[in-house]
PDB file of C-alpha atoms and ligand atoms in Angstrom:
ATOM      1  CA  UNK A  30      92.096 105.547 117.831  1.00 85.00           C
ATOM      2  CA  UNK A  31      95.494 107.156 118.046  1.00 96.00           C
ATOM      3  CA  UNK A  32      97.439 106.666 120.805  1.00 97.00           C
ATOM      4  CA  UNK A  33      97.849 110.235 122.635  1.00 98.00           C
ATOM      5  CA  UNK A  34     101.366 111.570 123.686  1.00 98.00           C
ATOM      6  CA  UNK A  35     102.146 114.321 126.724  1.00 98.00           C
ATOM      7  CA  UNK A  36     105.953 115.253 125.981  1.00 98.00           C
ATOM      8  CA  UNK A  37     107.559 117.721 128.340  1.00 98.00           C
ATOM      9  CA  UNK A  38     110.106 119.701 126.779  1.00 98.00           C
ATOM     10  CA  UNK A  39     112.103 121.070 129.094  1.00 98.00           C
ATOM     11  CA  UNK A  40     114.304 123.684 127.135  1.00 98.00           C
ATOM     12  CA  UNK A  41     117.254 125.192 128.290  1.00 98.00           C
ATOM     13  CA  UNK A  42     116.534 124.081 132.429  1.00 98.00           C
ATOM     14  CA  UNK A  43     117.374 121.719 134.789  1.00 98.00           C
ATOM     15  CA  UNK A  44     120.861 121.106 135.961  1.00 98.00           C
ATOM     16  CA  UNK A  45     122.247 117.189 136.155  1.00 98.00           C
ATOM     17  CA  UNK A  46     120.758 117.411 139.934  1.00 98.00           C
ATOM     18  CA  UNK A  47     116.999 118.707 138.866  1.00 98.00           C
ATOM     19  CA  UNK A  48     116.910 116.995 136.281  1.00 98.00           C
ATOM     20  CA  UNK A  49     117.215 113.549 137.664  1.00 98.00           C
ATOM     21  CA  UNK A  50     114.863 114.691 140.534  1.00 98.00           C
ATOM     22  CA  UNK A  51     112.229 115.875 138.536  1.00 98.00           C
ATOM     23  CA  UNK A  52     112.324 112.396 136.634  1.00 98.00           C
ATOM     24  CA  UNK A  53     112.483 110.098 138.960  1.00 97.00           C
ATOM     25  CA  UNK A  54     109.258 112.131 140.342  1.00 98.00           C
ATOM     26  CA  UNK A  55     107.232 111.902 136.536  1.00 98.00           C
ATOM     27  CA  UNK A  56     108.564 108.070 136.715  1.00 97.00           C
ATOM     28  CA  UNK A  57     106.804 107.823 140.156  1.00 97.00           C
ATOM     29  CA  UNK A  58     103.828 109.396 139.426  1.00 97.00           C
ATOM     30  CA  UNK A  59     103.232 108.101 136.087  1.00 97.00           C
ATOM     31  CA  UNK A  60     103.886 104.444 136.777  1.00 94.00           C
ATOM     32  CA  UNK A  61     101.769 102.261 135.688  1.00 91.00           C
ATOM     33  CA  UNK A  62     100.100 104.441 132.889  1.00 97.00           C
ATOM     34  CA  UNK A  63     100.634 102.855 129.589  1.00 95.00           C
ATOM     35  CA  UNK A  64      97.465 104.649 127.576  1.00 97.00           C
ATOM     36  CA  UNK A  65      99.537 107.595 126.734  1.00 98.00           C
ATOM     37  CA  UNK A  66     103.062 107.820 125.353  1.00 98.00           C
ATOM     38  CA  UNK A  67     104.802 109.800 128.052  1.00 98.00           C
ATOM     39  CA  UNK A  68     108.197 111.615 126.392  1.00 98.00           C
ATOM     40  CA  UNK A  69     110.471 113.586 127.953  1.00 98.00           C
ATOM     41  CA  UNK A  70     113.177 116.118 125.992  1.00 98.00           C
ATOM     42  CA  UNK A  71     115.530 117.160 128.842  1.00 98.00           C
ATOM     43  CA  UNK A  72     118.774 118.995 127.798  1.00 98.00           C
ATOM     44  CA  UNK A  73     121.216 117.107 126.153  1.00 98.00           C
ATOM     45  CA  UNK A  74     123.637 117.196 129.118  1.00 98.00           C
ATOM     46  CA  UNK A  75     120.934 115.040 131.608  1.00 97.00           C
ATOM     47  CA  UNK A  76     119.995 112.815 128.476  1.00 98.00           C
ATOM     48  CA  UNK A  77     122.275 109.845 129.503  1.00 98.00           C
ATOM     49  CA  UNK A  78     121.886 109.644 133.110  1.00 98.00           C
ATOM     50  CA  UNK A  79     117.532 110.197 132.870  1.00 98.00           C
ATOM     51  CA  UNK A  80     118.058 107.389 129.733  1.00 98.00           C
ATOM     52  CA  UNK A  81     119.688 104.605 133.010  1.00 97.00           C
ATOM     53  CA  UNK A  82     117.301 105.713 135.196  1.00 96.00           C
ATOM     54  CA  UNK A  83     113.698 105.386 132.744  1.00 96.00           C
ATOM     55  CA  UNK A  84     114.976 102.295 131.243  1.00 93.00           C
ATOM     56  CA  UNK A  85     112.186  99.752 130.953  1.00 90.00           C
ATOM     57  CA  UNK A  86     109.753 102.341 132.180  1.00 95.00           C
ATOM     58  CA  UNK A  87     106.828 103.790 130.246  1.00 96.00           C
ATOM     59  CA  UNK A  88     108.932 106.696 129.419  1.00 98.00           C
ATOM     60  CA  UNK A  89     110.347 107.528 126.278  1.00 98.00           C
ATOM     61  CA  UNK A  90     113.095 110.316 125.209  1.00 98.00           C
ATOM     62  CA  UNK A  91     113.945 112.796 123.191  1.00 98.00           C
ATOM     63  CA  UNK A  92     116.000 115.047 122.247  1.00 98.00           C
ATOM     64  CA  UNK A  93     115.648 119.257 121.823  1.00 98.00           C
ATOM     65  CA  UNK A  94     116.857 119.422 118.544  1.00 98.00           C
ATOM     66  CA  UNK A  95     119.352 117.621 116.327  1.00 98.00           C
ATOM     67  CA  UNK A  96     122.391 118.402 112.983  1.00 98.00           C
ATOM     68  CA  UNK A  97     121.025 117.096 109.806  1.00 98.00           C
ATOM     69  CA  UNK A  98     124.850 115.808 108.933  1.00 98.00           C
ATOM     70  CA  UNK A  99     125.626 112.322 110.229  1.00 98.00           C
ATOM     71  CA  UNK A 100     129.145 113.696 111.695  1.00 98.00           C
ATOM     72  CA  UNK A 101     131.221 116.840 111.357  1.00 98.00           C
ATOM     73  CA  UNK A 102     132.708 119.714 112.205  1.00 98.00           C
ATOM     74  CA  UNK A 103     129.716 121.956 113.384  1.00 98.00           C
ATOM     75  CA  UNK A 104     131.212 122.666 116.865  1.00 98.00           C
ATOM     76  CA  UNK A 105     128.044 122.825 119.639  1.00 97.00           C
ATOM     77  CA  UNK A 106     125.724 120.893 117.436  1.00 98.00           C
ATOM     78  CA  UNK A 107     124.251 117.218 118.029  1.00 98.00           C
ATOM     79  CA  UNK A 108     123.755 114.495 115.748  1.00 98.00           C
ATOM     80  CA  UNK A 109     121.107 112.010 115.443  1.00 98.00           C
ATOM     81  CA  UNK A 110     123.298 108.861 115.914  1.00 98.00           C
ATOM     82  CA  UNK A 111     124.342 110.342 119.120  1.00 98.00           C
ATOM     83  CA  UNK A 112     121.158 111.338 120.346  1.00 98.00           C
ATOM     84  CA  UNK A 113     120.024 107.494 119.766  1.00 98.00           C
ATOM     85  CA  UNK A 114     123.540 106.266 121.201  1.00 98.00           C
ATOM     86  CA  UNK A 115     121.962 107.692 125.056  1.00 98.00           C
ATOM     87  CA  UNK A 116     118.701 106.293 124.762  1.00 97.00           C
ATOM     88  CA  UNK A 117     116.596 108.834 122.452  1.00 98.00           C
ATOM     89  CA  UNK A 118     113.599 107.366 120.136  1.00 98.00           C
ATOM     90  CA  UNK A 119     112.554 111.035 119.533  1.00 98.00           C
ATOM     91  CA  UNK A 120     113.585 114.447 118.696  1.00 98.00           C
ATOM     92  CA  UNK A 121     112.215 117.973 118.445  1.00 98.00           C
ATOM     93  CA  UNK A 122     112.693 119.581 115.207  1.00 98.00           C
ATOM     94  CA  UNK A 123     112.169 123.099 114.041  1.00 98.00           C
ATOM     95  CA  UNK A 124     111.078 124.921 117.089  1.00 98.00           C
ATOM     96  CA  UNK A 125     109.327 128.202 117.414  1.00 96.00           C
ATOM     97  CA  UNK A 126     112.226 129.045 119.327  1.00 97.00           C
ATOM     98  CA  UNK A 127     114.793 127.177 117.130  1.00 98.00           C
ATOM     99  CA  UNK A 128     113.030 129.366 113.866  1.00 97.00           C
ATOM    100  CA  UNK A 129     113.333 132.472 115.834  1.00 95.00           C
ATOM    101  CA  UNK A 130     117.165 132.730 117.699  1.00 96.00           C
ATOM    102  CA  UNK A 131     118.994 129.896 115.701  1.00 97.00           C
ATOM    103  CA  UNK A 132     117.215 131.174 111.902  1.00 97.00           C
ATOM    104  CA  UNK A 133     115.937 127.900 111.250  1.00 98.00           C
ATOM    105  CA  UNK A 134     114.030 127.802 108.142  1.00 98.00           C
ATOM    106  CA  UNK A 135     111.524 125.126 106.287  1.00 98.00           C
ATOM    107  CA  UNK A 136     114.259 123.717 104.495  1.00 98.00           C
ATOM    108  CA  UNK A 137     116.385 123.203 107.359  1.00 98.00           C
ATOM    109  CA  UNK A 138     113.500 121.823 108.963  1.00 98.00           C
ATOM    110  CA  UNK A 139     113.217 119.670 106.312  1.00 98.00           C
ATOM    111  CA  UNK A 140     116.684 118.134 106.198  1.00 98.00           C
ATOM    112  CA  UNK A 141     116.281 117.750 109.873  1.00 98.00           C
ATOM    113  CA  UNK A 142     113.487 115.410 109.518  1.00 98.00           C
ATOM    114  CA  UNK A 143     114.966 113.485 106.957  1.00 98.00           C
ATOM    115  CA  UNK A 144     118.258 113.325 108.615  1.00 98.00           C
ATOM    116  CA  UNK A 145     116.254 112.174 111.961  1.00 98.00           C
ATOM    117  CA  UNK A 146     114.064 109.410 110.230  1.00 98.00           C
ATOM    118  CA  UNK A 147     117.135 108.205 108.188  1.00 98.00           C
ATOM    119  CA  UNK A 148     119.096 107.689 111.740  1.00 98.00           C
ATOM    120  CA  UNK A 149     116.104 106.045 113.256  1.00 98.00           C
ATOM    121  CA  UNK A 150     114.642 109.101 115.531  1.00 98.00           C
ATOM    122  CA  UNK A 151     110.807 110.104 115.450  1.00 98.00           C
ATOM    123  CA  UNK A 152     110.675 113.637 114.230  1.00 98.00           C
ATOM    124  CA  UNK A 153     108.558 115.693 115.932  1.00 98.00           C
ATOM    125  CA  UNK A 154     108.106 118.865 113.917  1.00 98.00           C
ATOM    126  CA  UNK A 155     107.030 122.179 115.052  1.00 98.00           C
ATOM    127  CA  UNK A 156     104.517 124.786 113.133  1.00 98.00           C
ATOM    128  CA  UNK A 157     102.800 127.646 114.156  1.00 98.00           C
ATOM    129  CA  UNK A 158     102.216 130.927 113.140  1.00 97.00           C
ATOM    130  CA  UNK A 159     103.354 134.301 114.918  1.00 95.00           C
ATOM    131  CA  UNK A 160     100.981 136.911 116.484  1.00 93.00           C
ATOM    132  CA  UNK A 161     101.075 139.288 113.940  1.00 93.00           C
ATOM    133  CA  UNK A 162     100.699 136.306 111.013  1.00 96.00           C
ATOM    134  CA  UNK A 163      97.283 135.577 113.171  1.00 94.00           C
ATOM    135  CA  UNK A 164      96.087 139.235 113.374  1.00 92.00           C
ATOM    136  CA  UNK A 165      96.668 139.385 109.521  1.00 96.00           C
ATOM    137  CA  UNK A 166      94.257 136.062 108.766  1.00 96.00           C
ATOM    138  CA  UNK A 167      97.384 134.170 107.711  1.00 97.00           C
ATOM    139  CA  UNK A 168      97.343 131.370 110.042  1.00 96.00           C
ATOM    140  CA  UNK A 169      96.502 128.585 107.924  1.00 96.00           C
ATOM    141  CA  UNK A 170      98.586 129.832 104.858  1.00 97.00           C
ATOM    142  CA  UNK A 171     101.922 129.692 107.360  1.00 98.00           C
ATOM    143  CA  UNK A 172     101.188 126.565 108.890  1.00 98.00           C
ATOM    144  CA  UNK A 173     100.628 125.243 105.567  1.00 98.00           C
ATOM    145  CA  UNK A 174     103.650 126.323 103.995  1.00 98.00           C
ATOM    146  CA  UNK A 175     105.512 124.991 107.392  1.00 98.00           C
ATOM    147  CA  UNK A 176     104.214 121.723 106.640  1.00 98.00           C
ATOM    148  CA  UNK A 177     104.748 121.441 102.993  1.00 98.00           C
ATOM    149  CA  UNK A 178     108.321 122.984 103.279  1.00 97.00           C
ATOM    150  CA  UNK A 179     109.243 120.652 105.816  1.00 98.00           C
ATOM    151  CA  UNK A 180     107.990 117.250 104.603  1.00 98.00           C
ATOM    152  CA  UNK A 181     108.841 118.561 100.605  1.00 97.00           C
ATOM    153  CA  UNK A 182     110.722 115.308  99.298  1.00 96.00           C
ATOM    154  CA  UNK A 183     109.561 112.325 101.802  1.00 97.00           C
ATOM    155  CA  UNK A 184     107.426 109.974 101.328  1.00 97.00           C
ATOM    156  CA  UNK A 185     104.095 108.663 102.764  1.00 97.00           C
ATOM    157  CA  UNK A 186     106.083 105.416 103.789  1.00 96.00           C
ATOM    158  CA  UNK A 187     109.095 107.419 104.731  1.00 97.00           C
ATOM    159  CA  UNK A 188     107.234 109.859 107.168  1.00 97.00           C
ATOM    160  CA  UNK A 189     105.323 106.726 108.538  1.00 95.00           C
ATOM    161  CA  UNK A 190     106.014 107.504 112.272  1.00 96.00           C
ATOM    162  CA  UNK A 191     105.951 111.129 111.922  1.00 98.00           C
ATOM    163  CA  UNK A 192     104.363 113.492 114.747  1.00 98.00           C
ATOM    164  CA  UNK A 193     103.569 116.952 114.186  1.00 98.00           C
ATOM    165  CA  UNK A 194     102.830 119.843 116.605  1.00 98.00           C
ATOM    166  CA  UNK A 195     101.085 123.025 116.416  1.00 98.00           C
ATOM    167  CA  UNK A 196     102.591 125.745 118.679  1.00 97.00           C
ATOM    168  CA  UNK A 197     101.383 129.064 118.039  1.00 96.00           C
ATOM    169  CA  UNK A 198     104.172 130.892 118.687  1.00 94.00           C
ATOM    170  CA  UNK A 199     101.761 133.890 120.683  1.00 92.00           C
ATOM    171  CA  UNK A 200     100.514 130.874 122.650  1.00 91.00           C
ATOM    172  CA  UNK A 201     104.028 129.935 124.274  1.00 89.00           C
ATOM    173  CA  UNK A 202     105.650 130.902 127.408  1.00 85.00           C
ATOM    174  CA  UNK A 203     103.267 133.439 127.515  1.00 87.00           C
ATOM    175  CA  UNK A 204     100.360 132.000 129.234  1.00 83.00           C
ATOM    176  CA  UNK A 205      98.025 132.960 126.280  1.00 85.00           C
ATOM    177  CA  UNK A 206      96.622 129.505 124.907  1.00 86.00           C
ATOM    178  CA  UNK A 207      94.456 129.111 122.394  1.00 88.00           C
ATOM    179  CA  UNK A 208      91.057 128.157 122.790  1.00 95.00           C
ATOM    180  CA  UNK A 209      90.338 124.832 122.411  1.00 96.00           C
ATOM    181  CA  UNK A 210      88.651 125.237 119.085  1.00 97.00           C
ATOM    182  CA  UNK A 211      91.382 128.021 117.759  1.00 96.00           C
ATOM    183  CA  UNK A 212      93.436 125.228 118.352  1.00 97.00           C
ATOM    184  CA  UNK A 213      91.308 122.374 116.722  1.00 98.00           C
ATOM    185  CA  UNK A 214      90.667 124.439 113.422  1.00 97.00           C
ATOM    186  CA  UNK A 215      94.488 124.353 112.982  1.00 98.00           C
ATOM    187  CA  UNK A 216      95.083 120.907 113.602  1.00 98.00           C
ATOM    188  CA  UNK A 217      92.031 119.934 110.995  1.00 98.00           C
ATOM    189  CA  UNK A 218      93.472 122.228 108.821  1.00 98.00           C
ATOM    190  CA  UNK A 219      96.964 120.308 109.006  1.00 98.00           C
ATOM    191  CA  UNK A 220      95.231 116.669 108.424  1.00 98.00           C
ATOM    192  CA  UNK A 221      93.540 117.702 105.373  1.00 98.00           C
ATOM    193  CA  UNK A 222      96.354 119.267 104.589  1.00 98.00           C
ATOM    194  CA  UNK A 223      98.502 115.855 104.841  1.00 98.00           C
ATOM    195  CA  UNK A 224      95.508 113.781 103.185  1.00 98.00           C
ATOM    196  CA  UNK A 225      96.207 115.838 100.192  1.00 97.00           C
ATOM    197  CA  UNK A 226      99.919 115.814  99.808  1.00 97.00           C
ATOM    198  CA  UNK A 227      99.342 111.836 101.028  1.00 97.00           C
ATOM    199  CA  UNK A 228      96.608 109.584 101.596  1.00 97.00           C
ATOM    200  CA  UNK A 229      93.481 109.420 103.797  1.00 97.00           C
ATOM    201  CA  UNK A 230      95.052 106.953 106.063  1.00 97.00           C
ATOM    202  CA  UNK A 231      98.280 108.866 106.710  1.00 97.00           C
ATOM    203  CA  UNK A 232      96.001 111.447 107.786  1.00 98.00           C
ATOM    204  CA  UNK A 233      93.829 110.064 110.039  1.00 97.00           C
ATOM    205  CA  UNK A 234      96.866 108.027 111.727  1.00 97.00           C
ATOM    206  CA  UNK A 235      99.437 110.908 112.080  1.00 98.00           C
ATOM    207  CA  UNK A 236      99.484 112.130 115.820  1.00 98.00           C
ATOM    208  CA  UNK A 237      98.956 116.087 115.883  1.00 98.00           C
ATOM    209  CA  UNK A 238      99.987 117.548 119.207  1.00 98.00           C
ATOM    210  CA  UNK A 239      99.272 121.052 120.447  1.00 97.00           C
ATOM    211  CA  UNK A 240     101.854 123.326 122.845  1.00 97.00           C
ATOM    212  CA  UNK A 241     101.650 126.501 123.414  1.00 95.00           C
ATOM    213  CA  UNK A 242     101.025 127.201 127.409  1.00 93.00           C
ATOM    214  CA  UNK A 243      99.296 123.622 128.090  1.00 96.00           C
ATOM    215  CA  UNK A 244      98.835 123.637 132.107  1.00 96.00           C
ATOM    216  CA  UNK A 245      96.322 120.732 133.803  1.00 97.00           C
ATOM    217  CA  UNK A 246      93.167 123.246 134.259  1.00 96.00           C
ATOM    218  CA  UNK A 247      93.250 123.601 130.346  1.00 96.00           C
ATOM    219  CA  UNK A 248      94.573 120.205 129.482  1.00 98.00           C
ATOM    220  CA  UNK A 249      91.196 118.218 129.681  1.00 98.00           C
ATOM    221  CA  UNK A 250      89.287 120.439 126.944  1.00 98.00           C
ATOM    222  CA  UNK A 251      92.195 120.861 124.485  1.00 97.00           C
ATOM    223  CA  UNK A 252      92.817 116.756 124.678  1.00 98.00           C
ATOM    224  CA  UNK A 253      89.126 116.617 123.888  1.00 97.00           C
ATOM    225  CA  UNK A 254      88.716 117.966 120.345  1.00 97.00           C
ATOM    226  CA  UNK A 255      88.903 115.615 117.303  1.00 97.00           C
ATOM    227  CA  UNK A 256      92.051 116.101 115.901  1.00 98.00           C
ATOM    228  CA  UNK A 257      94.261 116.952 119.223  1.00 98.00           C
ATOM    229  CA  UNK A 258      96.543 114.013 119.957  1.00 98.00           C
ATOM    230  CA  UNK A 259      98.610 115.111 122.644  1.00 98.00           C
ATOM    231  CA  UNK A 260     100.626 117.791 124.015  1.00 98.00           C
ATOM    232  CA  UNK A 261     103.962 119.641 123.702  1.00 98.00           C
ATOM    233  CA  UNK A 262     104.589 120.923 126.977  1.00 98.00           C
ATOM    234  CA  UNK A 263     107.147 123.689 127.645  1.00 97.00           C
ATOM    235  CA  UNK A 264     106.890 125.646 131.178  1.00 96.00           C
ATOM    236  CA  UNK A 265     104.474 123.472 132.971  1.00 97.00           C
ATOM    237  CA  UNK A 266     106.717 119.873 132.308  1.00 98.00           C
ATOM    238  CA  UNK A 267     109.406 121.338 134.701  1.00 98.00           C
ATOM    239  CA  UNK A 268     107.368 120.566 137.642  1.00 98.00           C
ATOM    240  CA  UNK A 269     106.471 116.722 138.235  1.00 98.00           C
ATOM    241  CA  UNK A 270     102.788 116.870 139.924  1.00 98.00           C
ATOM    242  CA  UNK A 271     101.507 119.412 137.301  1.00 98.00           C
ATOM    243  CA  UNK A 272     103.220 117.497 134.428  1.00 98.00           C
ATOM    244  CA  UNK A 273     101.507 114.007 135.878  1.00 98.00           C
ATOM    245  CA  UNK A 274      98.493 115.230 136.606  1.00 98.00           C
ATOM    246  CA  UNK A 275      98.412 116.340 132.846  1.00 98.00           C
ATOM    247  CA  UNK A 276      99.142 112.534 132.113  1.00 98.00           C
ATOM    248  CA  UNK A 277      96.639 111.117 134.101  1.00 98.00           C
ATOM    249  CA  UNK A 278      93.934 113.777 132.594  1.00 98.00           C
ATOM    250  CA  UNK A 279      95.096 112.730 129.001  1.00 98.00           C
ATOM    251  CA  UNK A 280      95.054 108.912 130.501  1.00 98.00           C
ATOM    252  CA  UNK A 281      91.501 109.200 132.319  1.00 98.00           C
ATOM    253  CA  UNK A 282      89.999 110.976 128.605  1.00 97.00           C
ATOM    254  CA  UNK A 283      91.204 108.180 127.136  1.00 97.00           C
ATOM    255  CA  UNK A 284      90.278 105.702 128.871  1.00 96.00           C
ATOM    256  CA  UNK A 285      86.433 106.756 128.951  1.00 93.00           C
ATOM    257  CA  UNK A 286      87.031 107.113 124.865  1.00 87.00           C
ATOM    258  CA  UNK A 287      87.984 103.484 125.119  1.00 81.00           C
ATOM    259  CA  UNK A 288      91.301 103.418 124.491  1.00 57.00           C
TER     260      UNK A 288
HETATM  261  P1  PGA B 323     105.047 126.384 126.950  1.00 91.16           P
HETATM  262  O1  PGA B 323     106.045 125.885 125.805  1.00 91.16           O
HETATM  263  O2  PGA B 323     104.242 125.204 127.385  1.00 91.16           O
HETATM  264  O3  PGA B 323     105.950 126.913 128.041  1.00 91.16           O
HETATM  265  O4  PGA B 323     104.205 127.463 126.359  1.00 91.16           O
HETATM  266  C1  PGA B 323     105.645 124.950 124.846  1.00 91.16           C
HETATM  267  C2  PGA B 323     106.775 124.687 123.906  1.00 91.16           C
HETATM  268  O5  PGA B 323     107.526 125.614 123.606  1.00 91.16           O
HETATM  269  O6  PGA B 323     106.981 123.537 123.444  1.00 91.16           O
END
């Protein structure tokens, strides 16, 4: 079975002093749960301090995005090396957000996952399809070409710790989430997709996450369809009971499945 993961990312919030409040409150709570990969993607400034504070705790981090250059001179960017220098195993890559207000395309996407991988990060790489690409039936065509564009080049072996997520990009900050089997069609649609351009077992080990206005009263019956791994969590991570009780939902599902 494939281990689930509930990340929070916590976007552009949370000063030094929130920060470290709000994770010493997710450490609290979610002590003691080691069924679900917890990971947390504050803002780069709170990285460091949150990375002293969760060491040797069932909490992972990650970073909000990432350069694709191992050094440079790309003033306000980040690069891998120092993302893993605080304490980072993952990073966020390609964004609905990122797409939309920093023009990120497949191809940067794609050298952003390489770059990540190559400096010992876990991508995890963002799809999804806008409102109007849903109303005009081209869901699965965008999300296909999303994946494709962004994995074009790497290898099976390569990609070999690779997690994906579906956010449809209606679905976020905006309270509208979709359904539990909107959502699940997607996701299947993503693993045949990768046992295609792969192999069967790639497929059925990759973890496919789904964000896109995850709260706990919807948590439980997204987490239960076959191919939903986890969750990317935007708006409802920045507020520690919420976030753990999504853990311990995720961690209780589990546990029943036999995990
Ligand atoms: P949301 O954001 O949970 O606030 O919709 C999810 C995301 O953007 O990762």
């Amino acid at each position: 079975m494939r281990r689930p993961i509930i990340a929070g990312n916590w976007k552009m919030y949370k000063d030094m002093d929130e920060a470290v409040q709000l994770a010493n409150e997710i450490k609290r709570g979610a002590y003691r749960i080691d069924n679900v990969e917890i990971i947390l993607c504050p803002p780069f400034t709170n990285i460091s301090e949150i990375s002293e504070m969760t060491v040797e705790s069932n909490i992972g981090l990650g970073g909000q995005n990432c350069h694709w250059e191992k050094e440079g001179a790309y003033t306000g960017e980040i690069s891998v090396a120092m993302l893993k220098s605080v304490g980072c195993r993952y990073v966020i890559i390609g964004h609905s957000e990122r797409r939309k207000y920093f023009l990120e395309t497949d191809e940067i996407v794609g050298r952003k996952v390489n770059a990540a991988i190559a400096g010992g990060l876990v991508p995890i790489m963002c799809v999804g399809e806008t409102l109007e690409e849903r109303e005009a039936g081209k869901t699965l065509e965008v999300v296909k070409t999303q994946v494709t564009g962004g994995l074009k080049g790497l290898s099976a072996d390569y990609l070999d710790k690779l997690i994906i997520a579906y956010e449809p990009v209606w679905a976020i900050g905006t309270g509208k989430t979709a359904t539990p089997a909107q959502a699940q069609e997607v996701h299947a649609m993503i693993r045949k997709l990768l046992k295609e351009l792969y192999s069967e077992e790639f497929s059925y080990s990759r973890r496919i996450l789904y964000g896109g206005s995850v709260k706990p009263d919807n948590v439980l019956e997204l987490m239960k369809e076959d191919d939903i791994d986890g969750g990317l969590i935007g708006g409802a991570s920045l507020k520690a009971d919420g976030f753990v009780d999504m853990i311990k939902i995720t961690s209780s599902l589990y546990a029943e499945k036999g995990e």
